Coordinates of C-alpha atoms in Angstrom, one line a residue:
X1 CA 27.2 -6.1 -6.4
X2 CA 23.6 -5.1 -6.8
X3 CA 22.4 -8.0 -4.2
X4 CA 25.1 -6.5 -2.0
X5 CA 23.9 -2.8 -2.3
X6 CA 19.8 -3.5 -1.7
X7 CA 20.8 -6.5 0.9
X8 CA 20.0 -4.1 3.7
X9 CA 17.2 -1.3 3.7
X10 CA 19.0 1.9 4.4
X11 CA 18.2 5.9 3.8
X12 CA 20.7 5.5 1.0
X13 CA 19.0 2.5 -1.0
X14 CA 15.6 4.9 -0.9
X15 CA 17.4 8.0 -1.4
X16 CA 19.1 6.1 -4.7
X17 CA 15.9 4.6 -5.9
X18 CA 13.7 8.3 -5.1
X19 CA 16.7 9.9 -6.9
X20 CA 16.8 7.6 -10.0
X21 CA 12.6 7.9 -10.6
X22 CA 13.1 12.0 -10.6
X23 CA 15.9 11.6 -13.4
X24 CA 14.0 8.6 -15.2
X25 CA 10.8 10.5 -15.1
X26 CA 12.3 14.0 -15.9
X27 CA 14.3 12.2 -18.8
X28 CA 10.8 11.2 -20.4
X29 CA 8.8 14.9 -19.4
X30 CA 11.8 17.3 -21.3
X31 CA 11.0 15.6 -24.5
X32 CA 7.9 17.5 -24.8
X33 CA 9.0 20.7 -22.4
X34 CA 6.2 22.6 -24.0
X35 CA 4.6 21.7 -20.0
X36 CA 7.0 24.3 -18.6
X37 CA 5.5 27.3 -19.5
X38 CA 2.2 26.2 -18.5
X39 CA 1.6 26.3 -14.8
X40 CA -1.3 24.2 -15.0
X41 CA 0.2 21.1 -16.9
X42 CA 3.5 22.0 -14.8
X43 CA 1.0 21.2 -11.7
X44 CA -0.1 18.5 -13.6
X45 CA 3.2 16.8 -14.1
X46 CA 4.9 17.6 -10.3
X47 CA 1.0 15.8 -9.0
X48 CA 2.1 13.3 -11.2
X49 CA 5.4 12.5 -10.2
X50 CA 4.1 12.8 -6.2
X51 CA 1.7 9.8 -7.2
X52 CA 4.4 7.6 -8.4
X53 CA 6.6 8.4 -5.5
X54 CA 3.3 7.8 -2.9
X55 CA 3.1 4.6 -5.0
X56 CA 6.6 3.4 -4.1
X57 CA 6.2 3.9 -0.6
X58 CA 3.2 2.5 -0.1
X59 CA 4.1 -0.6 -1.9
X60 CA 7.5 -0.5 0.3
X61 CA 5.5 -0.6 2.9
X62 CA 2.5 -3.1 2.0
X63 CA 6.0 -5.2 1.6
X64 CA 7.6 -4.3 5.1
X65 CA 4.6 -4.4 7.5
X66 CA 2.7 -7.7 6.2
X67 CA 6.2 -9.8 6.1
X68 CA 6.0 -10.2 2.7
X69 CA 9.8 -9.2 2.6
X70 CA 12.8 -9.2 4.9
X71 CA 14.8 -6.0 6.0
X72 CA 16.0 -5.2 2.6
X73 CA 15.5 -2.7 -0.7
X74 CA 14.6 -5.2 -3.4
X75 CA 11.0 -4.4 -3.5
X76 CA 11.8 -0.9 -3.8
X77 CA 14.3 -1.5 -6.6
X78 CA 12.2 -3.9 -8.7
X79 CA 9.6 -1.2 -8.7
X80 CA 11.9 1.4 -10.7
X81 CA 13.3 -1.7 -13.2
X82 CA 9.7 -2.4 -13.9
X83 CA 8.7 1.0 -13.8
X84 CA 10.9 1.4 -16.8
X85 CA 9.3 -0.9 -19.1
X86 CA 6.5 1.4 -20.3
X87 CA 7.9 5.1 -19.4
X88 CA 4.6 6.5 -21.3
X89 CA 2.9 5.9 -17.9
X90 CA 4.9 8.8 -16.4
X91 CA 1.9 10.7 -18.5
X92 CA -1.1 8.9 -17.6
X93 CA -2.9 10.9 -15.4
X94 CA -5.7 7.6 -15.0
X95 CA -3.4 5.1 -14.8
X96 CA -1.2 6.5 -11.8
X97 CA -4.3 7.4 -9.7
X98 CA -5.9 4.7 -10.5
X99 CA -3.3 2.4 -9.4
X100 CA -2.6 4.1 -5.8
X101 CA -6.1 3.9 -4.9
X102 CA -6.1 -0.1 -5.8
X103 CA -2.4 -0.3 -3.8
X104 CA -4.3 1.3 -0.6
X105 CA -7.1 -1.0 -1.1
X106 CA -4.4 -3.9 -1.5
X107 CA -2.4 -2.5 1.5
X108 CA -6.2 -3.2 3.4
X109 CA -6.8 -6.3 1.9
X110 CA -3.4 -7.9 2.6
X111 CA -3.5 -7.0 6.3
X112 CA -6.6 -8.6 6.7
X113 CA -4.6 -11.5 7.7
X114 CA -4.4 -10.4 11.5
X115 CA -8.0 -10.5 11.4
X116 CA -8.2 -6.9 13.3
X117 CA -10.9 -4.7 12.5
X118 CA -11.6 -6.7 9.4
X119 CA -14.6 -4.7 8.5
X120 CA -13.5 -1.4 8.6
X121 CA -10.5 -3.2 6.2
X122 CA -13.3 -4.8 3.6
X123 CA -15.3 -1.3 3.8
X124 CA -11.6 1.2 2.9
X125 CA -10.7 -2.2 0.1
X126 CA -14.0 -2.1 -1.7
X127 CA -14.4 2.0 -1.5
X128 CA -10.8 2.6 -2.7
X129 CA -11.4 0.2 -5.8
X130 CA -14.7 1.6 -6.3
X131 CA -12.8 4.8 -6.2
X132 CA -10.1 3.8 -8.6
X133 CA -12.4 2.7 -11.1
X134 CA -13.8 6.0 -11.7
X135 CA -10.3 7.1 -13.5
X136 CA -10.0 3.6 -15.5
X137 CA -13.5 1.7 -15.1
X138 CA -11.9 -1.8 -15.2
X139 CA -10.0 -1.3 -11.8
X140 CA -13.8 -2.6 -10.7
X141 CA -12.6 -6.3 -11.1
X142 CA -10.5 -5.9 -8.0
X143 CA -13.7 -6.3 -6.2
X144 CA -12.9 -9.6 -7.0
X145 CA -10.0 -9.8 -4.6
X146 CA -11.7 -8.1 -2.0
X147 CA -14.0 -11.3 -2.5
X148 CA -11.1 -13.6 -2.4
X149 CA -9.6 -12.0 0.8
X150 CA -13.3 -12.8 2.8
X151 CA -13.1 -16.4 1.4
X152 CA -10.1 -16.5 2.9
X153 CA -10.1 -15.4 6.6
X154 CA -13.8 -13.8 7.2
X155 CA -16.2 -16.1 5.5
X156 CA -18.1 -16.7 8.1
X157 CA -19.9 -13.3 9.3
X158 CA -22.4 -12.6 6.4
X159 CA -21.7 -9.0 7.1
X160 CA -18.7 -8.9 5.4
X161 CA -20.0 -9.9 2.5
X162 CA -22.2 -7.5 2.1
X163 CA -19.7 -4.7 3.0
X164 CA -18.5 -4.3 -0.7
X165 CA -22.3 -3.3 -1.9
X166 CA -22.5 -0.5 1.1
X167 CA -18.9 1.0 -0.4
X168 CA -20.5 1.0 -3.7
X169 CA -23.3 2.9 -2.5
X170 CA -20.9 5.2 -0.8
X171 CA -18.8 6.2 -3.8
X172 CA -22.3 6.4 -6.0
X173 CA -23.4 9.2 -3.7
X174 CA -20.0 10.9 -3.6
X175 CA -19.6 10.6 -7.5
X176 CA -23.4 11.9 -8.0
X177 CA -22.6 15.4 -5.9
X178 CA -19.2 15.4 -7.9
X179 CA -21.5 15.1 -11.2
X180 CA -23.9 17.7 -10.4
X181 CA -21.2 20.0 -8.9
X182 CA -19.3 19.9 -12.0
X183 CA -22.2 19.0 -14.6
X184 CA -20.6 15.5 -15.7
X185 CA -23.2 13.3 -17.8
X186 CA -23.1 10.1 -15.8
X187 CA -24.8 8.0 -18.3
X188 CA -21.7 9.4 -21.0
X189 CA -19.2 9.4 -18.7
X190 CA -19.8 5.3 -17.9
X191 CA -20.9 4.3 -21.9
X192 CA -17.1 6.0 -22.9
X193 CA -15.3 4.0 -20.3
X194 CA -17.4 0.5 -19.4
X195 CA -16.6 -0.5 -22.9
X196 CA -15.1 -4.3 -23.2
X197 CA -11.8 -4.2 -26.0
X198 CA -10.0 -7.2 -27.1
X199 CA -8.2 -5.7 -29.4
X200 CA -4.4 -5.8 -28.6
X201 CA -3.2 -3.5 -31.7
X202 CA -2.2 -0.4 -30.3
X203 CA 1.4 -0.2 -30.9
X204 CA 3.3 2.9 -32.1
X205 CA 6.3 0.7 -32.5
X206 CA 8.2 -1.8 -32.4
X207 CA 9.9 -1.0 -29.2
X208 CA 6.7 -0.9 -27.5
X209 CA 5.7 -4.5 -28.8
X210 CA 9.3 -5.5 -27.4
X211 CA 8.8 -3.8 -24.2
X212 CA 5.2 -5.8 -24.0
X213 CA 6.8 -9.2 -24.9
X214 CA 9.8 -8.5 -22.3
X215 CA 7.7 -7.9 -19.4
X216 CA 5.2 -11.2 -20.2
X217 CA 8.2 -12.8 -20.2
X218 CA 9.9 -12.0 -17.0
X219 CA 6.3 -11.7 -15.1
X220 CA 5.7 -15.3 -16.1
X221 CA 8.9 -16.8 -14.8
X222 CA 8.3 -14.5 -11.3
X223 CA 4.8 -15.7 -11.3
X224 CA 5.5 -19.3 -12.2
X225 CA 8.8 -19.2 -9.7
X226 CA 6.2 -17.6 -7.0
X227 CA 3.4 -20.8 -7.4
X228 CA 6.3 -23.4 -7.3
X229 CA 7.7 -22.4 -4.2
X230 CA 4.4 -21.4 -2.5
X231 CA 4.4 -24.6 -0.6
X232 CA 8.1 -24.0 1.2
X233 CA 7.3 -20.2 2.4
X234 CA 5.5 -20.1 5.3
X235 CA 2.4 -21.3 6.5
X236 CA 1.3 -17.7 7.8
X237 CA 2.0 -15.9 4.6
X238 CA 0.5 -18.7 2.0
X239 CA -2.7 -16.8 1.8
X240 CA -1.1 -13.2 1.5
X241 CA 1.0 -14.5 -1.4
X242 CA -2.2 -16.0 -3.1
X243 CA -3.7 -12.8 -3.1
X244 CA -1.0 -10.8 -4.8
X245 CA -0.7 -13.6 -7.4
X246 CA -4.5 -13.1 -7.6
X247 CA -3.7 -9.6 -7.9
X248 CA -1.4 -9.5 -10.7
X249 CA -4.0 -12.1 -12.7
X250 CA -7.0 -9.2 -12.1
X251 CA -4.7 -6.5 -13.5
X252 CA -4.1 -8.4 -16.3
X253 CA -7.8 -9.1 -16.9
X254 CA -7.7 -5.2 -16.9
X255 CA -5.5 -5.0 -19.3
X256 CA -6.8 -6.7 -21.5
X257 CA -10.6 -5.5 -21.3
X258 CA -9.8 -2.2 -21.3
X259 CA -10.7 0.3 -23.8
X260 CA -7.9 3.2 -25.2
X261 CA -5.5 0.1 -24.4
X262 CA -2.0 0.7 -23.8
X263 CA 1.5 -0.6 -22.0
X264 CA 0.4 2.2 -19.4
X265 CA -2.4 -0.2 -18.3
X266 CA 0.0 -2.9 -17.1
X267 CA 1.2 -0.5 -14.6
X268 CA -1.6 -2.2 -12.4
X269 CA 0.4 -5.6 -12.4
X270 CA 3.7 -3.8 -10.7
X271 CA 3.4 -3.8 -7.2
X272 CA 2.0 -7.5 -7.2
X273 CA 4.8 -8.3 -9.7
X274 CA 7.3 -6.2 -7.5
X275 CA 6.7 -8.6 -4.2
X276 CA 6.7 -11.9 -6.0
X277 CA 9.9 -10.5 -7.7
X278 CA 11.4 -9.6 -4.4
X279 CA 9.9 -12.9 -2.7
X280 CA 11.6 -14.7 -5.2
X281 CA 15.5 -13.0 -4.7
X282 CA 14.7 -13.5 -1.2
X283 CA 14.4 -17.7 -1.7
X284 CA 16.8 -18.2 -4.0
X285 CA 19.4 -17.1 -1.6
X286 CA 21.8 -17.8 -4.2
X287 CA 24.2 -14.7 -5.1
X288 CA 24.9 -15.7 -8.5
X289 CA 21.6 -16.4 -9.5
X290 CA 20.3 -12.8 -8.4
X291 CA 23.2 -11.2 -10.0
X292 CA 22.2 -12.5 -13.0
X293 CA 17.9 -11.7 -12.4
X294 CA 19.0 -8.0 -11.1
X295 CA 21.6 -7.8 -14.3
X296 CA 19.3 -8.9 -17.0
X297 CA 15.9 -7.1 -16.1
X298 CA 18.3 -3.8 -15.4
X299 CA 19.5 -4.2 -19.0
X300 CA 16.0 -5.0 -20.3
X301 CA 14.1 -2.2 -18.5
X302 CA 17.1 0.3 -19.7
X303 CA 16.4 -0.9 -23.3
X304 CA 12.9 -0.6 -23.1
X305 CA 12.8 3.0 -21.5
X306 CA 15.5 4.8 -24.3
X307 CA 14.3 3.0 -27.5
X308 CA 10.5 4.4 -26.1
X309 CA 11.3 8.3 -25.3

């Protein structure tokens, strides 16, 4: 049934999906609807919800235009079930800007594949992440993958590789006019947030430590399906699908650094986890089998999003 519905991408599978994140994420914001009679936080909230729904877009069509995916709507779909998991995100002002500045540096990264105007494509990777790590510091480590993607198709010009530092000057100018503009202490402003915190003990409940151990579960058997079958996709997209496993590793490296720790912070790992979840319903090519994935992980992400609000 649900195979059957997302088989094709069609108006009505976004329209379903766009429909279901405005109820899901106005379900969450009326539990505290003391945001209503504020126009700022109301502001706050509909900036909010535009981020998420740029987010699903822009992952749709990171999935669409590199051939990461065929002509169909389980990217898109996967995104809302995952989505789900932690609905506290649906207030993390950080986390969601954070995260679509690191999907258009992804988007860059990906495409770097066609080898066309790769330097303009390292410069807009590196100065988006630089960019996203001003609103949660430990986005920085998906330099890393900017990195990765040069080892992989541009190695060669030393210019590229120096690309990364001249973004970082870039956003250092740009974030020292912010600073003086609006009198932010740089040297407090990086000692609160480049802060190194193990400490995994943050949970309100226990539904939030379920939620957690439900998602490590069903990311490892995506990620684990993704690096067994790696070898029978195609050639052309090997080095694209290293990168987004290599993207899901680095957000969970920023997971688990990061200071003020929550589920929120996992929200980084989604798109990746989105496309290797699609990739995978995509091989399988067995209806039963992706009855049974889209069945169980819409149970699970229904579970974890009541027993949270």
């Amino acid at each position: 049934m649900i195979t059957s519905v997302f088989k094709k991408s069609t108006p009505l599978n976004y329209s379903l999906v766009v429909i279901l994140i405005l109820v899901f994420f106005f379900l969450f914001q009326i539990q505290e609807p003391s945001w209503v009679s504020s126009y700022f936080l109301a502001f706050q909230k509909v900036s909010l919800l535009c981020f998420i729904l740029a987010s699903f877009f822009l992952i749709n069509f990171i999935v669409k235009k590199n051939g990461l995916s065929k002509d169909n709507g389980y990217a898109i779909f996967f995104y809302l079930l995952f989505l789900l998991f932690f609905p506290t995100i649906f207030n993390n002002a950080n986390v969601i800007y954070a995260n679509f500045f690191v999907l258009l540096a992804l988007r860059r990264l990906i495409s770097l594949q066609s080898l066309k105007a790769s330097k303009e494509k390292i410069f807009d990777a590196s100065f988006w992440i630089l960019i996203a790590s001003l609103f949660q510091f430990w986005c920085i480590l998906f330099l890393i993958l900017v990195f990765i993607s040069i080892v992989f198709h541009v190695s060669r010009d030393y210019r590229n590789w120096i690309l990364p530092f001249i973004a970082l000057i870039a956003v250092s100018i740009i974030f020292l006019l912010i600073s003086l503009i609006f009198h932010i202490d740089i040297t407090e402003f990086f000692q609160k947030r480049a802060v190194i915190d193990f400490n995994i003990d943050y949970f309100k409940s226990n539904y939030e430590n379920g939620a957690l151990s439900i998602y490590v579960a069903v990311s490892l058997f995506f990620v684990v399906s993704m690096l067994m079958t790696l070898s029978n996709r195609p050639q052309i997209l090997h080095s694209s699908y290293k990168k987004v496993v290599a993207c899901f590793f680095i957000a969970a490296f920023v997971y688990i650094l990061s200071t003020d720790k929550s589920n929120d912070l996992l929200f980084f790992s989604i798109a990746p986890l989105t496309i290797m979840a699609a990739s995978h319903v995509e091989y399988m090519q067995q209806k039963l089998n992706n009855e049974i994935v889209f069945y169980v992980l819409i149970l699970c992400s229904l579970f974890t999003f009541f027993s949270q609000l």
